[in-house]
Tab-separated table of C-alpha atoms and ligand atoms in Angstrom:
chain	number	residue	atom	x	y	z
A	1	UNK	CA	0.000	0.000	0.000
A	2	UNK	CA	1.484	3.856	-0.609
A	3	UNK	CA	0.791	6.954	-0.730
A	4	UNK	CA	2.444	9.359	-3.027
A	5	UNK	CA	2.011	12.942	-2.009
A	6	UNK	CA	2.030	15.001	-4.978
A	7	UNK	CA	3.300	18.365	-5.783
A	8	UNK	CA	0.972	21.682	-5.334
A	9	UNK	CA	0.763	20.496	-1.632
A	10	UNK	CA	-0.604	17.049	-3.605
A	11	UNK	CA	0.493	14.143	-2.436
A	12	UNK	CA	-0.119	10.086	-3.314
A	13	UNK	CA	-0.063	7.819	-0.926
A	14	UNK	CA	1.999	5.006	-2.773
A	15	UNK	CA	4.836	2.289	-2.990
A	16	UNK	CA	6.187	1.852	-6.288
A	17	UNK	CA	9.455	2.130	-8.886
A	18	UNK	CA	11.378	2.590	-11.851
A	19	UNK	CA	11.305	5.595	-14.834
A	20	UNK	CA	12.160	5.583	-18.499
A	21	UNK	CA	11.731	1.715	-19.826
A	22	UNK	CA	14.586	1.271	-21.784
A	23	UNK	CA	17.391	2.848	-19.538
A	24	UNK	CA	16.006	0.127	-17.157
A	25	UNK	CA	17.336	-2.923	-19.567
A	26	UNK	CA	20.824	-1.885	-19.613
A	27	UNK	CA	22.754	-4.278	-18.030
A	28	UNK	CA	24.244	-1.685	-15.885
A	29	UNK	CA	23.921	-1.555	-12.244
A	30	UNK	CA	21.561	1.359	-12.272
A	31	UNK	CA	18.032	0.551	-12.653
A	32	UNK	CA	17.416	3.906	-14.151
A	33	UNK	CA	18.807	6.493	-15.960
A	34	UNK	CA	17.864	10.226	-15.010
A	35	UNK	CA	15.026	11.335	-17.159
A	36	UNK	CA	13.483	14.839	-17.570
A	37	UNK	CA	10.460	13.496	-19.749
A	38	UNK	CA	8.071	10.539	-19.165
A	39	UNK	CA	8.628	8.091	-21.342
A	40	UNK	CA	5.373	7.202	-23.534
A	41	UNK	CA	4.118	3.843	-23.919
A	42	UNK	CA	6.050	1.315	-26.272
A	43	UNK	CA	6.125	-2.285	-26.853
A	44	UNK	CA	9.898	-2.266	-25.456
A	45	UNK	CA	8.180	-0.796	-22.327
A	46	UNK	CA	7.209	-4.469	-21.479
A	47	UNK	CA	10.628	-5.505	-21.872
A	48	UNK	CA	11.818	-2.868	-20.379
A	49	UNK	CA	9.738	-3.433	-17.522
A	50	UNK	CA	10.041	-7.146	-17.046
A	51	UNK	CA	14.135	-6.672	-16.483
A	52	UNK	CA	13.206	-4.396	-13.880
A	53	UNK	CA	11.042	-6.402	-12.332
A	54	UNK	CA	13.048	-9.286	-12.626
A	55	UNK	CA	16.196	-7.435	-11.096
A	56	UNK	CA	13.939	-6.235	-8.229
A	57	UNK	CA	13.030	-9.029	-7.494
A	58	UNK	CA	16.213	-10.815	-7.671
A	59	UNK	CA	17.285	-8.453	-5.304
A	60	UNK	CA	14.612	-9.446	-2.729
A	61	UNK	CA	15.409	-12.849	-2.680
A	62	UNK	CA	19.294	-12.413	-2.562
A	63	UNK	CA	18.680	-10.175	0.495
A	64	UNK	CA	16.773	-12.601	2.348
A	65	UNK	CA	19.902	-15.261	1.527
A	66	UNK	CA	22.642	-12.906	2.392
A	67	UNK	CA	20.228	-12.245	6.223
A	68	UNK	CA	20.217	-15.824	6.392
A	69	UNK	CA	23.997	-16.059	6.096
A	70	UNK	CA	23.853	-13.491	8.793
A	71	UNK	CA	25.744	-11.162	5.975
A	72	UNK	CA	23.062	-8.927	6.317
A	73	UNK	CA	22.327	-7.702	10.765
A	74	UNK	CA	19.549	-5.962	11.891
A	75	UNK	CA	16.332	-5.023	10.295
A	76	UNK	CA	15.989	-5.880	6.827
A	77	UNK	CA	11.774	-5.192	5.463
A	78	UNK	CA	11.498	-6.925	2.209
A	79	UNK	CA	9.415	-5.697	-1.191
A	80	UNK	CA	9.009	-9.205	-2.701
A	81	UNK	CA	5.543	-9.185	-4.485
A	82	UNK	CA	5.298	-5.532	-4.259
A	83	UNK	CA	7.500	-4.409	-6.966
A	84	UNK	CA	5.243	-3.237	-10.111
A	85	UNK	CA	4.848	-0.318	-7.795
A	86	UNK	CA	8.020	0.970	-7.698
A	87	UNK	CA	8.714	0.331	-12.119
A	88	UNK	CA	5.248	1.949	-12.704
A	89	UNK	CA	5.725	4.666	-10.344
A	90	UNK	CA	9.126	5.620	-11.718
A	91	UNK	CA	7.881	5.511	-15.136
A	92	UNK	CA	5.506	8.383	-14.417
A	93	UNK	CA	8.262	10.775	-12.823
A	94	UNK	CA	10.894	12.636	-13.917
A	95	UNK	CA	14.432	13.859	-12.407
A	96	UNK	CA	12.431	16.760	-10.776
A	97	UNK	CA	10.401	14.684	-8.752
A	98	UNK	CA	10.723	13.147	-5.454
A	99	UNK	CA	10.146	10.414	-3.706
A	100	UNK	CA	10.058	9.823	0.237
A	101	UNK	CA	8.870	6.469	1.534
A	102	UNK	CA	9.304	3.851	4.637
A	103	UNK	CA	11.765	1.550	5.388
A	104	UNK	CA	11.035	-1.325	2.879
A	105	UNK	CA	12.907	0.923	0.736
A	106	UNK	CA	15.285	-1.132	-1.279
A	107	UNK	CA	13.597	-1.239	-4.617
A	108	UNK	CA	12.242	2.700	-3.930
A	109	UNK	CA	16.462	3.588	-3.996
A	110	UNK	CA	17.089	1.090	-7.067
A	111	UNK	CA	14.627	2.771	-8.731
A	112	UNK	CA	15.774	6.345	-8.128
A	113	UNK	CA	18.910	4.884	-10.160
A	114	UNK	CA	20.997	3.565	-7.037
A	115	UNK	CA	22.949	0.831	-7.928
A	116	UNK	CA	23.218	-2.493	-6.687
A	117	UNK	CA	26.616	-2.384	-5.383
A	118	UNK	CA	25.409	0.717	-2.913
A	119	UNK	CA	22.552	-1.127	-1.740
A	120	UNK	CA	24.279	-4.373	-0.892
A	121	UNK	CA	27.136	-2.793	0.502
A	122	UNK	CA	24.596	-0.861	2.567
A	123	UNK	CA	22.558	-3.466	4.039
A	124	UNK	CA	26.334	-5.250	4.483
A	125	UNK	CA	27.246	-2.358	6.319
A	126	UNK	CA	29.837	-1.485	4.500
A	127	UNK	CA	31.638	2.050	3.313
A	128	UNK	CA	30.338	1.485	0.011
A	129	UNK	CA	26.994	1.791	0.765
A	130	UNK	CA	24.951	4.786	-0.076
A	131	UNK	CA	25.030	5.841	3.722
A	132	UNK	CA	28.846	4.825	3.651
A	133	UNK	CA	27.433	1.204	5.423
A	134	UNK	CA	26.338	3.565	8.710
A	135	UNK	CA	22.342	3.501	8.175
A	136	UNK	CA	21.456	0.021	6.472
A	137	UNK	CA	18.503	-1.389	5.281
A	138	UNK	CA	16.034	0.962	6.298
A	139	UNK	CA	18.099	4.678	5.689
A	140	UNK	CA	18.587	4.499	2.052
A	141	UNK	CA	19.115	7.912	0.408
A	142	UNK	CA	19.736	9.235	-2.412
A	143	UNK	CA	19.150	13.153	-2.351
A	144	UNK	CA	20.533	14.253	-5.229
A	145	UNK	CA	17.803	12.197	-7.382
A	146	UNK	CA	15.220	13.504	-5.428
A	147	UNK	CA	15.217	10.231	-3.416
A	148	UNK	CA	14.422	11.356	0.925
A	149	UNK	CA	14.580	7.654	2.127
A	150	UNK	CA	14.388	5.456	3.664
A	151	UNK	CA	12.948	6.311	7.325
A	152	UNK	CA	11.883	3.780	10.330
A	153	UNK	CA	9.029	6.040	12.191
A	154	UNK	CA	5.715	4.959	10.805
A	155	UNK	CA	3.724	7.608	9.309
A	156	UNK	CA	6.474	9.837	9.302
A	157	UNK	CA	7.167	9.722	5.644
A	158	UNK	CA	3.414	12.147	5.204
A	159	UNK	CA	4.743	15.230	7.324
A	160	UNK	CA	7.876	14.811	5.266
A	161	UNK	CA	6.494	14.644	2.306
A	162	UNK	CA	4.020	17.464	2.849
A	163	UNK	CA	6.861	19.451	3.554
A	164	UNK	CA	9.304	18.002	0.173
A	165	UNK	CA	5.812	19.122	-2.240
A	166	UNK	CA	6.037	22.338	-0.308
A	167	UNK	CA	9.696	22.743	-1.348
A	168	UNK	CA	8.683	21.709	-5.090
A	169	UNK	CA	5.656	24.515	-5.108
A	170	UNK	CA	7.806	27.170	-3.448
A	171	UNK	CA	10.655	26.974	-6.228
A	172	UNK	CA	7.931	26.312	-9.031
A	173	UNK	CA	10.045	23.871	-10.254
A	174	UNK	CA	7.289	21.719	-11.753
A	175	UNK	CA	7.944	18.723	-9.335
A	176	UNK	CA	5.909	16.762	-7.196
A	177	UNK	CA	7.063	14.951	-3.914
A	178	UNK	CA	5.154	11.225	-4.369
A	179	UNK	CA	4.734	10.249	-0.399
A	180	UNK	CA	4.841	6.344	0.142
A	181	UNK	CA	3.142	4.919	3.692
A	182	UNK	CA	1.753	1.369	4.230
A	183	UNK	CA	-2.071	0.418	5.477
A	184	UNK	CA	-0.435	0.524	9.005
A	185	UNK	CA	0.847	4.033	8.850
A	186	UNK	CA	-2.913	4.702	7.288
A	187	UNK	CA	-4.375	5.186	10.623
A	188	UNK	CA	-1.356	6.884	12.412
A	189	UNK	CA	-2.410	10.285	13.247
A	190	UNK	CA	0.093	12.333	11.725
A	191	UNK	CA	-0.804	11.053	8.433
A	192	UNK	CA	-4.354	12.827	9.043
A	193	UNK	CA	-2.372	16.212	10.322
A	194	UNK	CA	-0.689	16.168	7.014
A	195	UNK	CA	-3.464	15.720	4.766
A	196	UNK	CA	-5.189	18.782	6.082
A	197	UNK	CA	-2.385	20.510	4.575
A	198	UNK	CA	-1.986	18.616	1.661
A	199	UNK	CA	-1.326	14.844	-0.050
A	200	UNK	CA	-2.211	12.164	-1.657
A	201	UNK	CA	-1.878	8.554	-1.205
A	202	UNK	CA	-0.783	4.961	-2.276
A	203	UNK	CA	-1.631	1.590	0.098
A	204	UNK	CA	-0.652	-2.198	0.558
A	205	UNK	CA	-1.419	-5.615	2.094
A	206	UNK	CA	-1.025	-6.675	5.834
A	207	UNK	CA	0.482	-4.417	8.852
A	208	UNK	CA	3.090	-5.589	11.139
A	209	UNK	CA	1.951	-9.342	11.592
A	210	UNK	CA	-1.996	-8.052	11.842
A	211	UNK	CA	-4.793	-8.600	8.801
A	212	UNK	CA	-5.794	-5.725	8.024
A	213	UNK	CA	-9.257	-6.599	8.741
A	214	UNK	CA	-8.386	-6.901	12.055
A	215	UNK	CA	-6.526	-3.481	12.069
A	216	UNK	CA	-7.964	-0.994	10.191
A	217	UNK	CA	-11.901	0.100	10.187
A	218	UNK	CA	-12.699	1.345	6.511
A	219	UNK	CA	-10.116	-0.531	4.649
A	220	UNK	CA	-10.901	1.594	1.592
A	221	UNK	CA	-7.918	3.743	2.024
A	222	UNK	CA	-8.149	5.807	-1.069
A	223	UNK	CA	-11.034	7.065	0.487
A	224	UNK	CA	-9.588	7.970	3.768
A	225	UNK	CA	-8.181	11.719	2.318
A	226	UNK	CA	-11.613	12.945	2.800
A	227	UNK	CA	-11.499	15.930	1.253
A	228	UNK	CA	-8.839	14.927	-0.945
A	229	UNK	CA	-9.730	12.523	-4.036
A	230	UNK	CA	-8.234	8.988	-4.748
A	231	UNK	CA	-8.180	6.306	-6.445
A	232	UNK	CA	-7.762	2.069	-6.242
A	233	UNK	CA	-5.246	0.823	-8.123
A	234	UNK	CA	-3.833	-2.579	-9.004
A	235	UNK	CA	-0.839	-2.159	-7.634
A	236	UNK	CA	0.768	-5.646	-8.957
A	237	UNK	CA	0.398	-4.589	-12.688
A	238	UNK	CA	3.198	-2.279	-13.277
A	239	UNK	CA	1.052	-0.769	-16.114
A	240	UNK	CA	-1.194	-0.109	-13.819
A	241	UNK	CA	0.528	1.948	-11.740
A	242	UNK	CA	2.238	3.743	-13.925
A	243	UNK	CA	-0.903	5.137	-15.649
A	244	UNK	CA	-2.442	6.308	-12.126
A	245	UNK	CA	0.423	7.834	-10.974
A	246	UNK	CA	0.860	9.772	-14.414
A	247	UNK	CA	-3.124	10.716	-13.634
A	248	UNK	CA	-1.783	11.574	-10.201
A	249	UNK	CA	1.267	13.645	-11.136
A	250	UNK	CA	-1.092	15.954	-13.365
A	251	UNK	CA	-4.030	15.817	-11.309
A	252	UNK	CA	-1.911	17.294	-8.368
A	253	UNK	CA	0.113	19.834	-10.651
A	254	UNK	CA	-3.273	21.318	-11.742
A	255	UNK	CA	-6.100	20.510	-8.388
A	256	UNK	CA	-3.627	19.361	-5.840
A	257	UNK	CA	-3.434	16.415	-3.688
A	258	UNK	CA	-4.658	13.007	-4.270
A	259	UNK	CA	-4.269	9.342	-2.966
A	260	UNK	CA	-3.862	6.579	-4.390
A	261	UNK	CA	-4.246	3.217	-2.731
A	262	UNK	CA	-1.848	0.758	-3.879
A	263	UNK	CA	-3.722	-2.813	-3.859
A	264	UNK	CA	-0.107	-4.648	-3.351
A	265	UNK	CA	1.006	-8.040	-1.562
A	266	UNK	CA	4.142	-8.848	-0.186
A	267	UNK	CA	5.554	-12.144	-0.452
A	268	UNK	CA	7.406	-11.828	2.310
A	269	UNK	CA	6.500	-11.409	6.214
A	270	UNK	CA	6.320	-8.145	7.594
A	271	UNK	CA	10.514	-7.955	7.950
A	272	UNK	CA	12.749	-11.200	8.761
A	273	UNK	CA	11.817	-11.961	12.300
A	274	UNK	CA	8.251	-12.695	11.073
A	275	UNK	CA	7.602	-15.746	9.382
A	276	UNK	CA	3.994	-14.114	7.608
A	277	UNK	CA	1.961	-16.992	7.512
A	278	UNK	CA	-0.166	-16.366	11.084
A	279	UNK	CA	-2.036	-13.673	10.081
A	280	UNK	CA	-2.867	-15.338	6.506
A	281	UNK	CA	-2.930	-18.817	4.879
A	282	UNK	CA	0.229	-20.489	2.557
A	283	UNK	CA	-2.723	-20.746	0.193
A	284	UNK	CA	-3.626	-17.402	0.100
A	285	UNK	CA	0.070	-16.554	-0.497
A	286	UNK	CA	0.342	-19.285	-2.961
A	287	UNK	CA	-2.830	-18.215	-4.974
A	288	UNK	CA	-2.002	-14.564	-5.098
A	289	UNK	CA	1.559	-15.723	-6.834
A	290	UNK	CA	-0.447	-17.545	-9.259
A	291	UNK	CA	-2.792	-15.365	-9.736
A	292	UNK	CA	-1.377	-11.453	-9.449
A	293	UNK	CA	2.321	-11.766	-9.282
A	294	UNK	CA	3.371	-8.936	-11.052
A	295	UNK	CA	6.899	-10.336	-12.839
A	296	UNK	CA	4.603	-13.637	-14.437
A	297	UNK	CA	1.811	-11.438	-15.067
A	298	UNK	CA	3.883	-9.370	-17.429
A	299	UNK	CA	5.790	-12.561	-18.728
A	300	UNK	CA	2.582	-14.095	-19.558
A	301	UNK	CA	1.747	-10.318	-21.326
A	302	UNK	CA	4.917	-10.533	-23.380
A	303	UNK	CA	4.601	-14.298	-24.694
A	304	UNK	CA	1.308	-13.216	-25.426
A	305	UNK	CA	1.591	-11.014	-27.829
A	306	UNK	CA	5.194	-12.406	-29.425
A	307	UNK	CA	7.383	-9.945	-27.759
A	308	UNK	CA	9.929	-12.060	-27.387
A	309	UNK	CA	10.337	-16.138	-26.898
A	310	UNK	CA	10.172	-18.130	-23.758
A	311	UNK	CA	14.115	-18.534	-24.110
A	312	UNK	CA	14.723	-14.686	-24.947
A	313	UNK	CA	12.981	-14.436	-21.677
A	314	UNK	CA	14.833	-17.096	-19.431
A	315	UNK	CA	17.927	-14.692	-21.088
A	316	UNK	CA	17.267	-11.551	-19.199
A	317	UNK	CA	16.433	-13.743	-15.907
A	318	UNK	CA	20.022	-14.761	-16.274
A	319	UNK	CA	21.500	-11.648	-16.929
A	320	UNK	CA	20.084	-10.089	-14.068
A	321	UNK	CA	20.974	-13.338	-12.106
A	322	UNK	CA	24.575	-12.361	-12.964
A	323	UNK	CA	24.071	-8.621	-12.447
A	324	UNK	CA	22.772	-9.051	-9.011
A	325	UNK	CA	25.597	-11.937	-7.806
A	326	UNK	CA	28.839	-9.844	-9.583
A	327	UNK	CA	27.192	-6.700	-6.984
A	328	UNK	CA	27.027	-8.579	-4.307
A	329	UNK	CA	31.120	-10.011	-4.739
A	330	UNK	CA	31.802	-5.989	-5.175
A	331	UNK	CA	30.157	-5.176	-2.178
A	332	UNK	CA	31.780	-7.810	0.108
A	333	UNK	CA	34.854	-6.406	-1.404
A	334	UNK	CA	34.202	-3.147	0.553
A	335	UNK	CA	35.388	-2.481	4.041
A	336	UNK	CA	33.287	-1.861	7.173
A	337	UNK	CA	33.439	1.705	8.279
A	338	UNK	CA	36.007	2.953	10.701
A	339	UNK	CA	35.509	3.187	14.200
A	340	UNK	CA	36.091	6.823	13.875
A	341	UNK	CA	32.757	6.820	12.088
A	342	UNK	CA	31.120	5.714	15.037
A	343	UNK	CA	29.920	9.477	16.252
A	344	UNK	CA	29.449	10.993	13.169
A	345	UNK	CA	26.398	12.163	11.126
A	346	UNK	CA	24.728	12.013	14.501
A	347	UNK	CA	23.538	15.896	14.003
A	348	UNK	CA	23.351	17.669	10.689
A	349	UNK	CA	25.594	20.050	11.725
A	350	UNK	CA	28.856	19.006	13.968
A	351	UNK	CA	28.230	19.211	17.828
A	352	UNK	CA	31.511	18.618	19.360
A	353	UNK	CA	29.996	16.853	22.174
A	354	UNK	CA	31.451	14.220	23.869
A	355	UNK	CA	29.668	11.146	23.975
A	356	UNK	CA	31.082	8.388	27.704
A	357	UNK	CA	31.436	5.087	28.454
A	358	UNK	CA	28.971	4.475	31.018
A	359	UNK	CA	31.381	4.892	33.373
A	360	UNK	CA	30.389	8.877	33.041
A	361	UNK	CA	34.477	9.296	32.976
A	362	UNK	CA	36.168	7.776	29.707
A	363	UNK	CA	35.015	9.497	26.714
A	364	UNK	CA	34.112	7.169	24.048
A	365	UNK	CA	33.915	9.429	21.152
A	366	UNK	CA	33.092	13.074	19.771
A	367	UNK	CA	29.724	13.902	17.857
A	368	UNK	CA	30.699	15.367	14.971
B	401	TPP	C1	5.514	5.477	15.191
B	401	TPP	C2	5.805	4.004	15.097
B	401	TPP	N1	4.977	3.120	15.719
B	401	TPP	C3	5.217	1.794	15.656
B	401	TPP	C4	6.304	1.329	14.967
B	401	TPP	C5	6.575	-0.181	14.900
B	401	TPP	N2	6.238	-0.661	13.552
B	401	TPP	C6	7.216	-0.855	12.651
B	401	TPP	S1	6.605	-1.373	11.194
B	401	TPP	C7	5.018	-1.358	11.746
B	401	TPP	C8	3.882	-1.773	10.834
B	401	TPP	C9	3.629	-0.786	9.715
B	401	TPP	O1	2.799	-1.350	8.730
B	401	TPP	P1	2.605	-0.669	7.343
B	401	TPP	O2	2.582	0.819	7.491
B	401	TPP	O3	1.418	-1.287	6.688
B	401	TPP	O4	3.907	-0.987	6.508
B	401	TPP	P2	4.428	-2.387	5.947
B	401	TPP	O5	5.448	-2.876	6.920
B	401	TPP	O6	3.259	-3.293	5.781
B	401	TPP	O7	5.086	-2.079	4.656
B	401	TPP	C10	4.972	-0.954	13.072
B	401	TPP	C11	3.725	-0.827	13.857
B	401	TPP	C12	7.153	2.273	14.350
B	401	TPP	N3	8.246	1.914	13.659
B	401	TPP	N4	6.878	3.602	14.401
């Protein structure tokens, strides 16, 4: 589920990825090139668009492994499933526009053009990584591509993104901020503080381990803007996606805010310590694969309609297999950060206070 919050003090709630189609098949590490137009549809677009989805979800699944192998420490919120929302949102923005979303934020940063070697080395926590291996899975930046994170309080990404759109109208620089927050941050209150200023909106699947039945009141969460208009999508069909948040994007440039509910399922349990499967059935999980999964649905779309063969297909799976292992090697390659890095980037701006054992008497390090 997401929310983008668009431009014009517009906003949609959303999760989603990736921009221009065919930047997205290079075999490059980026995922996408910077774009200043939107891209319009093209039969390559389904090509385009089943690499990306293959490479996200590659990603995913290598993740999991290197957490297993205990490569990967800490939190680590997966996007398995979920991925058509990040390539169709992508497609539908620009270089001007930003993004701010939660902490299942690997795929949001791939598709802002990070590259895989920053992103593993991240979640490795190591000095390659796009917060130099000191924020991991959940901090994942990328400012100069309009990309705010990556952040672990839910709700907290609506404020924020109110205030990114804000930044966007006040420069008139034609952007809009797209504001990402699950089902679960749907009913935090600060979410309902920021709409009154502005938004829009993009939702998802289950909370933290709880059906959403069991969680949430009016589970129509496009309609929870009140004032605000939004709309369902299909969140699994990167086509989809893209189209609404296109609608979105000009919607909010010319009327302002509006949500959009992203109807999404994640594969996954809600991060690695839960296992996902007591809050819903194996079968439900199974039949949702079969049914919506959004990298078969748009292999099924491109066999189809001869696009390209079965084999062409299997091709691309193993280039991006390659891709994906030849980052990870680089980014065990990297080194862990100094210890000298343990104080820093505390504050934006360098304290110089000193930070003590708990002793009270040896000092342990300087905030700087
Ligand atoms: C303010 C706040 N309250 C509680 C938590 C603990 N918490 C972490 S994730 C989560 C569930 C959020 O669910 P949702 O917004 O649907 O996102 P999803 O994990 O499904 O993507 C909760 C309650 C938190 N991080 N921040």
């Amino acid at each position: 589920m997401f929310i983008p919050l668009l431009h014009r003090l517009p906003s949609p709630l959303l999760r989603c990825l990736s921009a221009s189609a065919l930047p997205l098949c290079r075999p490059t590490s980026a995922l996408r090139a910077r774009s200043t137009t939107v891209p319009t549809s093209h039969p390559l677009n389904s090509l385009s668009f089943f690499r990306s989805l293959s490479l996200l979800r590659r990603t995913e699944l290598s993740a999991d492994l290197l957490y297993k192998s205990k490569l990967i420490r800490g939190f680590c919120h997966l996007y398995d499933g979920q991925e058509a929302v990040s390539i169709g949102m992508e497609s539908s923005l620009t270089s001007t526009d930003s993004i701010v979303t939660a902490y299942r934020d690997h795929c949001t940063f791939l598709g802002r053009g990070g590259s895989l070697v920053e992103l593993f080395a991240e979640l490795m926590g190591r000095r390659a990584g796009c917060s130099e291996g000191k924020g991991g899975s959940m901090h994942l930046y990328r400012k100069n591509e309009g990309f705010y994170g990556g952040h672990g309080i839910v709700g907290a990404t609506a404020p924020l993104g109110c205030g990114i759109a804000m930044g966007h109208k006040y420069v008139k620089d034609g952007g809009v901020c797209f504001t990402m927050f699950g089902d679960g941050a749907a009913n935090q209150g600060q979410l309902f503080e920021a709409v009154n200023m502005a938004l829009g909106i993009a939702g998802g699947s289950d909370g933290m381990g709880t059906a959403v039945t069991r969680s949430t009141k009016n589970p129509a969460y496009y309609k929870r803007g009140d004032y605000v208009p939004g709309l369902k999508v299909d969140g699994m069909d990167a086509f989809s996606v893209k189209q609404a948040c296109k609608f979105a994007k000009e919607h909010a440039l010319k009327h302002g805010p509006v949500i959009l509910e992203m109807d999404t399922y994640r594969y996954h349990g809600h991060s690695m310590s839960d296992p996902g499967s007591t809050y819903r059935t194996r079968d439900e999980i199974s039949g949702v694969r079969q049914e919506r999964d959004p990298v078969e649905r748009i292999r099924k779309l491109i066999l189809a309609h001869d696009i390209a063969t079965v084999s062409e297909l299997k091709d691309i799976e193993k280039q991006v297999k390659k891709e994906v292992s030849d980052a990870i090697a680089k980014a065990k390659e990297s080194p862990m950060p100094d210890s000298s890095e343990l104080c820093t980037n505390v504050y934006a701006n360098a304290s110089g206070e000193e930070v003590f054992y708990p002793d009270r008497k040896h000092i342990k390090g300087v905030l700087a």
